[in-house]
Coordinates of C-alpha atoms and ligand atoms in Angstrom, one line a residue:
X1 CA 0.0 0.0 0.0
X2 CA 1.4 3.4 -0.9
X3 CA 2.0 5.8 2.0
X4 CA -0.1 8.4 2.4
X5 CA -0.6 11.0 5.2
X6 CA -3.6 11.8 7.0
X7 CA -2.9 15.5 5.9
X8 CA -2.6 14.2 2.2
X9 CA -5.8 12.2 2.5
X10 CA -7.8 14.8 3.7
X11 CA -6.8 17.2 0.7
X12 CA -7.3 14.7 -1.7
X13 CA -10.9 13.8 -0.5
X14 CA -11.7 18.0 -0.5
X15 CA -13.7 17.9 -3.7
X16 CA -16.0 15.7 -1.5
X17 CA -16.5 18.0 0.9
X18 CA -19.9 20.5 0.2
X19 CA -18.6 23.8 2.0
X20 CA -15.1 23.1 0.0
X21 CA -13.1 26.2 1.1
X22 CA -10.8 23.9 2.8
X23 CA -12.4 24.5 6.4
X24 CA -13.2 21.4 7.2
X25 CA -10.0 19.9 6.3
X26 CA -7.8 22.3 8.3
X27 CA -10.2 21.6 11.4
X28 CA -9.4 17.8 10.9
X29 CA -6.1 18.6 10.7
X30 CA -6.3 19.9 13.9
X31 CA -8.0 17.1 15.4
X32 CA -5.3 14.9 14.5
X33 CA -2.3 17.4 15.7
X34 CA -4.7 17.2 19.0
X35 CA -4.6 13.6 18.8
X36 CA -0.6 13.0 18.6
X37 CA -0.1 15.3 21.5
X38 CA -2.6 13.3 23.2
X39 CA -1.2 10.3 22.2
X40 CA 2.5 11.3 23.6
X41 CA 1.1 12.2 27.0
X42 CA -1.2 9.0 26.9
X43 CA 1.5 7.4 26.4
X44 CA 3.4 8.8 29.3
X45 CA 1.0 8.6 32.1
X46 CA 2.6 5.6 33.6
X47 CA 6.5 7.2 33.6
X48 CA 5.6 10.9 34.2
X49 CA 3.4 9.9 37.3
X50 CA 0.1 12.1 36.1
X51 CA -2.1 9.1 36.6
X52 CA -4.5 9.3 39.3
X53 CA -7.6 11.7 40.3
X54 CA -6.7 15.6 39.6
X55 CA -9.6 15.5 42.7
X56 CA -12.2 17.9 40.7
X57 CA -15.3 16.1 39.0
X58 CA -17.3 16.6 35.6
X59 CA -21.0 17.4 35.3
X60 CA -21.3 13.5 35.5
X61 CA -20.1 13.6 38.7
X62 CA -17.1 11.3 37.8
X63 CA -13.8 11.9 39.1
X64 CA -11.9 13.7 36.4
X65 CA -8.3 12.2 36.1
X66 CA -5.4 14.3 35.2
X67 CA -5.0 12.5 31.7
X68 CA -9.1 13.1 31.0
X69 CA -8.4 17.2 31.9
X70 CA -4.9 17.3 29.8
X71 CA -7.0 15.7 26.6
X72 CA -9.5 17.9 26.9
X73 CA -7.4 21.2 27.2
X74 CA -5.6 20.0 24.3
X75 CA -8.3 19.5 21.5
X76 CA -10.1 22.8 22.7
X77 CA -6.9 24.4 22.8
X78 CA -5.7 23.3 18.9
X79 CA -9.8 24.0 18.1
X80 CA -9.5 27.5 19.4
X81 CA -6.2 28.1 17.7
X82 CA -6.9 26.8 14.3
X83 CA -9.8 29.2 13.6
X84 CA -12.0 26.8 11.9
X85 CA -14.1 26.1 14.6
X86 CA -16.2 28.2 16.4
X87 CA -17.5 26.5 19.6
X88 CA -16.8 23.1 21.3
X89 CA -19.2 20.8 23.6
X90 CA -16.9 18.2 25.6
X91 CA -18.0 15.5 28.1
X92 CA -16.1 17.5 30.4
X93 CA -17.7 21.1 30.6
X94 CA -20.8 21.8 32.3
X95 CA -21.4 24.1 29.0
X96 CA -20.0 24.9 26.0
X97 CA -17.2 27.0 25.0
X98 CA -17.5 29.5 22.1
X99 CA -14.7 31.1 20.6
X100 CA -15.3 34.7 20.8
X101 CA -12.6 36.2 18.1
X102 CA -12.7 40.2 18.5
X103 CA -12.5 41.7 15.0
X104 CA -12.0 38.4 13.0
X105 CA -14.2 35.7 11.3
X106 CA -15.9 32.8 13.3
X107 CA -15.5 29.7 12.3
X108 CA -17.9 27.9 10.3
X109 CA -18.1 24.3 12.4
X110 CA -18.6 23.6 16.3
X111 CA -17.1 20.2 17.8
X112 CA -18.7 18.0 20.3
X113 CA -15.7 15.5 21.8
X114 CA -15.4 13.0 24.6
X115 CA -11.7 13.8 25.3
X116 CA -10.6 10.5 27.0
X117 CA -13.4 8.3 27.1
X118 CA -13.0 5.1 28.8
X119 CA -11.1 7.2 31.4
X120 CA -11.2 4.6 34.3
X121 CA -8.9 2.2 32.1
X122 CA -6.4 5.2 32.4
X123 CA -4.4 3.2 35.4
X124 CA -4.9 -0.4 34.4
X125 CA -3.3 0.5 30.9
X126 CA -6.3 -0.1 28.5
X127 CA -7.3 1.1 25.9
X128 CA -8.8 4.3 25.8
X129 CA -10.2 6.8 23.1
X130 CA -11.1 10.4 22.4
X131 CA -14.8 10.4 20.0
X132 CA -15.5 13.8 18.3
X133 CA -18.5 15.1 16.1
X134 CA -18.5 18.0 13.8
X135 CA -21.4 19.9 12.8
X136 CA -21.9 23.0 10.8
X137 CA -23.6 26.2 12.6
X138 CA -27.3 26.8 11.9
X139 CA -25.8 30.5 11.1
X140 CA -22.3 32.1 9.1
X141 CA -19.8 34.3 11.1
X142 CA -20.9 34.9 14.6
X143 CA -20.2 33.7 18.1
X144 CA -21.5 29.5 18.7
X145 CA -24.6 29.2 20.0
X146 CA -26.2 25.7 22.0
X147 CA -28.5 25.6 18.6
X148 CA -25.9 24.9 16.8
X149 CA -24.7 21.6 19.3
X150 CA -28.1 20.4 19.5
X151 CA -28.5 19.1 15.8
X152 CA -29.2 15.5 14.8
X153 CA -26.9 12.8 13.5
X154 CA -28.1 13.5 10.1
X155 CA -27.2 16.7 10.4
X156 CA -23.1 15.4 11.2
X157 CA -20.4 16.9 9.0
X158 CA -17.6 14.5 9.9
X159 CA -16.9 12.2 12.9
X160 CA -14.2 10.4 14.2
X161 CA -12.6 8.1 16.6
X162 CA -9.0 7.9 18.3
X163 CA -8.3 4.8 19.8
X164 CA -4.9 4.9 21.9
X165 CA -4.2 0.9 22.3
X166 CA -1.2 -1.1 20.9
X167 CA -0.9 1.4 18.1
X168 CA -3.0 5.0 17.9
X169 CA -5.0 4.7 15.3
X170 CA -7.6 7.6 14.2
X171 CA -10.6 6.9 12.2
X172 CA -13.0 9.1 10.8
X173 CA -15.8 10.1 7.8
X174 CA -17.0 13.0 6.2
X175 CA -20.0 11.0 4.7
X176 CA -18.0 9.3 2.2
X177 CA -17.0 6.2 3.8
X178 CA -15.2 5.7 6.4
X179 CA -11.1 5.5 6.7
X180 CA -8.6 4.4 8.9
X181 CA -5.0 5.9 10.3
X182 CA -2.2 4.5 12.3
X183 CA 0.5 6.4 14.2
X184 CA 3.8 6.3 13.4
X185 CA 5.3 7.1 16.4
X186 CA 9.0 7.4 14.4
X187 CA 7.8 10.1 12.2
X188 CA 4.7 11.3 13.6
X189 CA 2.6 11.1 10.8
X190 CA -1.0 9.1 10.8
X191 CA -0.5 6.9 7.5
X192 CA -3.6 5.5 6.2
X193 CA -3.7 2.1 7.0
X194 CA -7.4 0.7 7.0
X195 CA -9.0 2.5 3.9
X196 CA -12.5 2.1 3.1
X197 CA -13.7 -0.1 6.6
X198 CA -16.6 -2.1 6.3
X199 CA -18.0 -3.9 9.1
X200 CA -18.6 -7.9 8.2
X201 CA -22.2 -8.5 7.1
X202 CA -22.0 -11.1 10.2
X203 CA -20.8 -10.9 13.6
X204 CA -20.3 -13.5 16.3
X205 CA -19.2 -11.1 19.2
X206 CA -21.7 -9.3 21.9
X207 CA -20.3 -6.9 24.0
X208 CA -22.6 -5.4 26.9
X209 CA -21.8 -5.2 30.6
X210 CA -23.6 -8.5 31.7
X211 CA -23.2 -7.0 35.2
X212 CA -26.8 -5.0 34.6
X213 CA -28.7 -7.4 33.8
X214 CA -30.7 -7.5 37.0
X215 CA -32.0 -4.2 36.1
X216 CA -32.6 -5.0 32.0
X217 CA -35.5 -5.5 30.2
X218 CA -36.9 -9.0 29.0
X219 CA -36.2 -8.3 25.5
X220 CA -32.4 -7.7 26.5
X221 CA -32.3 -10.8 28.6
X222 CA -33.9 -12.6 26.0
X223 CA -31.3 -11.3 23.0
X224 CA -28.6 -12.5 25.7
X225 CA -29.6 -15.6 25.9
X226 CA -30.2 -15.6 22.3
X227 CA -26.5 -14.7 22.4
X228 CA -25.4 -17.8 24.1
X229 CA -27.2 -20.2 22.6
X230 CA -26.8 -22.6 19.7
X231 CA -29.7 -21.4 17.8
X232 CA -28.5 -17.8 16.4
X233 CA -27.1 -17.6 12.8
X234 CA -23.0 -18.9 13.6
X235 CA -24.8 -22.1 15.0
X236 CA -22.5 -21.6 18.2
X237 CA -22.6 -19.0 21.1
X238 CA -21.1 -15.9 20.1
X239 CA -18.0 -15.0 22.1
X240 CA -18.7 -12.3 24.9
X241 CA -16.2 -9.5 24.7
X242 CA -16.2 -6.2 26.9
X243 CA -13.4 -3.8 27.3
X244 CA -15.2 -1.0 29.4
X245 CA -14.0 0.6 27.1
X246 CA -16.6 2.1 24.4
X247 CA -13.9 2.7 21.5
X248 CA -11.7 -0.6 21.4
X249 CA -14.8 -2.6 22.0
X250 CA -16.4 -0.2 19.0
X251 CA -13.3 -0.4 16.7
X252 CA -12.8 -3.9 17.5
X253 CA -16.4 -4.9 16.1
X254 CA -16.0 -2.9 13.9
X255 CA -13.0 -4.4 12.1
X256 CA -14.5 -8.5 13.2
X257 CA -18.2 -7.8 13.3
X258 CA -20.4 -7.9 16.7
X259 CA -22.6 -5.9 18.3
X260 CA -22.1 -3.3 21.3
X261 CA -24.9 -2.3 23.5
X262 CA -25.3 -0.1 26.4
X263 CA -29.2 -0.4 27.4
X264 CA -31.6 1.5 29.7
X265 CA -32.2 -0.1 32.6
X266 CA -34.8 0.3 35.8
X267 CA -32.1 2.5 37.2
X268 CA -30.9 4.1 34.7
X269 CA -33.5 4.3 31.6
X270 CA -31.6 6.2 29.0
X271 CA -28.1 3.7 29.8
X272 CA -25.1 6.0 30.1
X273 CA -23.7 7.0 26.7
X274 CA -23.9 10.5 25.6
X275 CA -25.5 11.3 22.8
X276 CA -23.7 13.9 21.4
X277 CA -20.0 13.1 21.8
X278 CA -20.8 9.0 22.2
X279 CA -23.8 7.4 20.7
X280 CA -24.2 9.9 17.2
X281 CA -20.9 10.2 16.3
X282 CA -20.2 6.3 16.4
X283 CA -23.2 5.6 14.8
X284 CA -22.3 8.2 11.7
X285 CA -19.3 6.2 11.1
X286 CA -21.0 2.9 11.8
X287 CA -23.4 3.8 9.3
X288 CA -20.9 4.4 6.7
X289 CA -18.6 1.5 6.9
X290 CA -22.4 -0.7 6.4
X291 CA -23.9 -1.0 9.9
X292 CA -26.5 0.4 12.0
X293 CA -27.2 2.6 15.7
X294 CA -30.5 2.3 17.2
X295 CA -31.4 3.4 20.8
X296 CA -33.3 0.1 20.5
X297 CA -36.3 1.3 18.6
X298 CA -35.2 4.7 16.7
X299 CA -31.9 5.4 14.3
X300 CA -29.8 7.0 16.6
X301 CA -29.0 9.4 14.2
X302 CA -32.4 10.4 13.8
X303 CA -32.4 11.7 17.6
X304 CA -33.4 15.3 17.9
X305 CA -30.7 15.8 21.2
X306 CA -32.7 18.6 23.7
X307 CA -29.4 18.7 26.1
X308 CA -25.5 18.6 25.4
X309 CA -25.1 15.9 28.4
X310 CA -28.1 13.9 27.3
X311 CA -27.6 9.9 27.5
X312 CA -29.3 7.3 25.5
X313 CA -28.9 3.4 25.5
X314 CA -27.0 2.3 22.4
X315 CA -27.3 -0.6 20.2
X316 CA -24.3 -0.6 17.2
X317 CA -22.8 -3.0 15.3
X318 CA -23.6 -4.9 12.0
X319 CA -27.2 -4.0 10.7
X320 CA -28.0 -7.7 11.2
X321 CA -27.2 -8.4 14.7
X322 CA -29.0 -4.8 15.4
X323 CA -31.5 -5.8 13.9
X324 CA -32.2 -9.3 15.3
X325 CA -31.7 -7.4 19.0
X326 CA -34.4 -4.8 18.6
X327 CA -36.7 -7.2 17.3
X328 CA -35.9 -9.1 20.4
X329 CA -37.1 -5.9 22.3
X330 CA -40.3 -5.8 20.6
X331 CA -41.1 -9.2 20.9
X332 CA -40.1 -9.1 24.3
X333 CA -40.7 -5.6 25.9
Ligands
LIG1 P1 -19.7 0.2 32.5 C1 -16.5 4.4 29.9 O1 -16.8 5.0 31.1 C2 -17.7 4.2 29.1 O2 -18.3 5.5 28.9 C3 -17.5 3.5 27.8 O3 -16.2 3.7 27.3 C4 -17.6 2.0 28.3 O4 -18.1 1.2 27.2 C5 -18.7 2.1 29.3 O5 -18.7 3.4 29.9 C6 -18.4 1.2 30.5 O6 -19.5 1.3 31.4 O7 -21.0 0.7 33.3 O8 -19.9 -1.1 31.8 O9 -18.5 0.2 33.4

């Protein structure tokens, strides 16, 4: 395969882009400058002794660990300093930031990210990921607005994944498919490396937090046991493979086929994936490598979000096995 940049990528897919004045690709640029820096310090955490709770808390009342506070001051920091992007919504902000610019032009795009989600795997040495959306503002040159958060999946310019594991890999669409980078550490460049992803048409892997199931509904129960049974379409139980870790779990099913889902349950009715930062952007790129994203009865991209914080359960993987679960839920309740 030849070698070609991220950077080189991104300008040779422009005449794809709608707005093509180069905007979005200098903002994705800066996602993935973001993204190496992250990387490095990811990377460091266990020599540079930055592990560990920075004692604050986000809006989700989760402690915020140093690493989760660095990410997110470095993507809002290259965001703010590239220009193109006028506003970001991150898992960890109460509220949005806008970019107020005296005297020069907004930006055209706002960002919702999940800095370092899967943050608790930070000091075990898992993998862990940043997620970010892009969406166009409602309106040209001025300040952001929460409007212009609050749009739904359909409405997604570009998305994208990081995934810091054996190698850093970033993967992201713009609508046209959906491609894949990997880090090179030696030279710092993301080379393209998995172009074009599809997920498999099947899928023999489930990956859910079997811990809930006290409070999940009989239709999940029933798709579990479906699950672990002879009798669903491999003819043998599918294997059962969790991370706690929403992006290598994602990436990994995505790449082998399987389905991930987070579901309501009596506690927690909406599960406890973020729509905006989690549960739309995967299921944008989902959707264009072939799969599907319900919240177990609607296309999750179809979700009019009300909130930036708001939660709802998630159900992605191959159309298939998404399929078979929500008509599991129906049969079931
Ligand atoms: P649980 C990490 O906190 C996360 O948001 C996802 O990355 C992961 O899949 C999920 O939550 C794990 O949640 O309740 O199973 O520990």
């Amino acid at each position: 395969m030849e070698i070609i940049t991220i950077n080189e990528f991104i300008h040779l897919q422009e005449k794809n882009f709608p707005y093509s004045k180069g905007d979005l690709s200098s903002l994705l640029y800066d996602m993935a400058i973001a993204a190496k820096i992250v990387h490095r310090e990811v990377n460091r955490a266990g020599l540079a002794d930055i592990l560990g709770e920075m004692g604050s808390t986000n809006i989700q009342g989760e402690d915020q660990k140093k690493l989760d506070v660095i990410a997110n001051d470095l993507f809002i920091r290259a965001l703010r300093a590239g220009e193109k992007c006028c506003g970001v919504a991150s898992e960890e902000l109460d509220d949005f930031v806008a970019f107020g610019r005296k005297g020069m032009s907004h930006g055209h795009y706002v960002v919702c990210i999940d800095p370092l989600d899967g943050s608790s795997n930070i000091d075990v040495n898992v993998s862990i990921g940043t997620i970010f959306s892009i969406y166009r503002t409602l309106e040209a040159d001025r300040p952001a607005v929460e409007a212009d958060f609050l749009q739904p999946g359909r409405k997604l310019v570009a998305a994208g994944y990081v995934l810091y594991g054996s190698s850093t890999m970033l993967v992201y669409t713009t609508g046209n498919g959906v491609n894949g980078f990997t880090l090179d550490p030696s030279i710092g460049e993301f080379l393209l490396s998995h172009p074009n992803m599809r997920i498999p048409e099947k899928g023999a892997i489930y990956s859910t937090n079997e811990g809930n199931v006290s409070g999940m509904s009989k239709g999940m129960l029933a798709y579990l046991d479906h699950c672990k049974s002879k009798n669903n379409d491999s003819g043998k139980p599918y294997a059962a493979r969790y991370i706690g870790s929403l992006v290598a779990d994602f990436h990994r099913n995505l790449l082998k086929g399987g389905i991930y889902i987070y579901p309501g349950t009596t506690k927690d009715p909406n599960g406890k994936l973020r729509l905006l930062y989690e549960c739309a952007p995967l299921g944008f790129i989902c959707e264009q490598a072939g799969g599907k994203a319900t919240d177990g009865i609607n296309n999750i991209l179809d979700i009019q979000p009300v909130e930036l914080h708001q939660r709802c359960p998630l159900f992605i993987g191959n159309a298939a096995m998404v399929d078979k679960a929500m008509e599991f839920i129906k049969t079931h309740g």
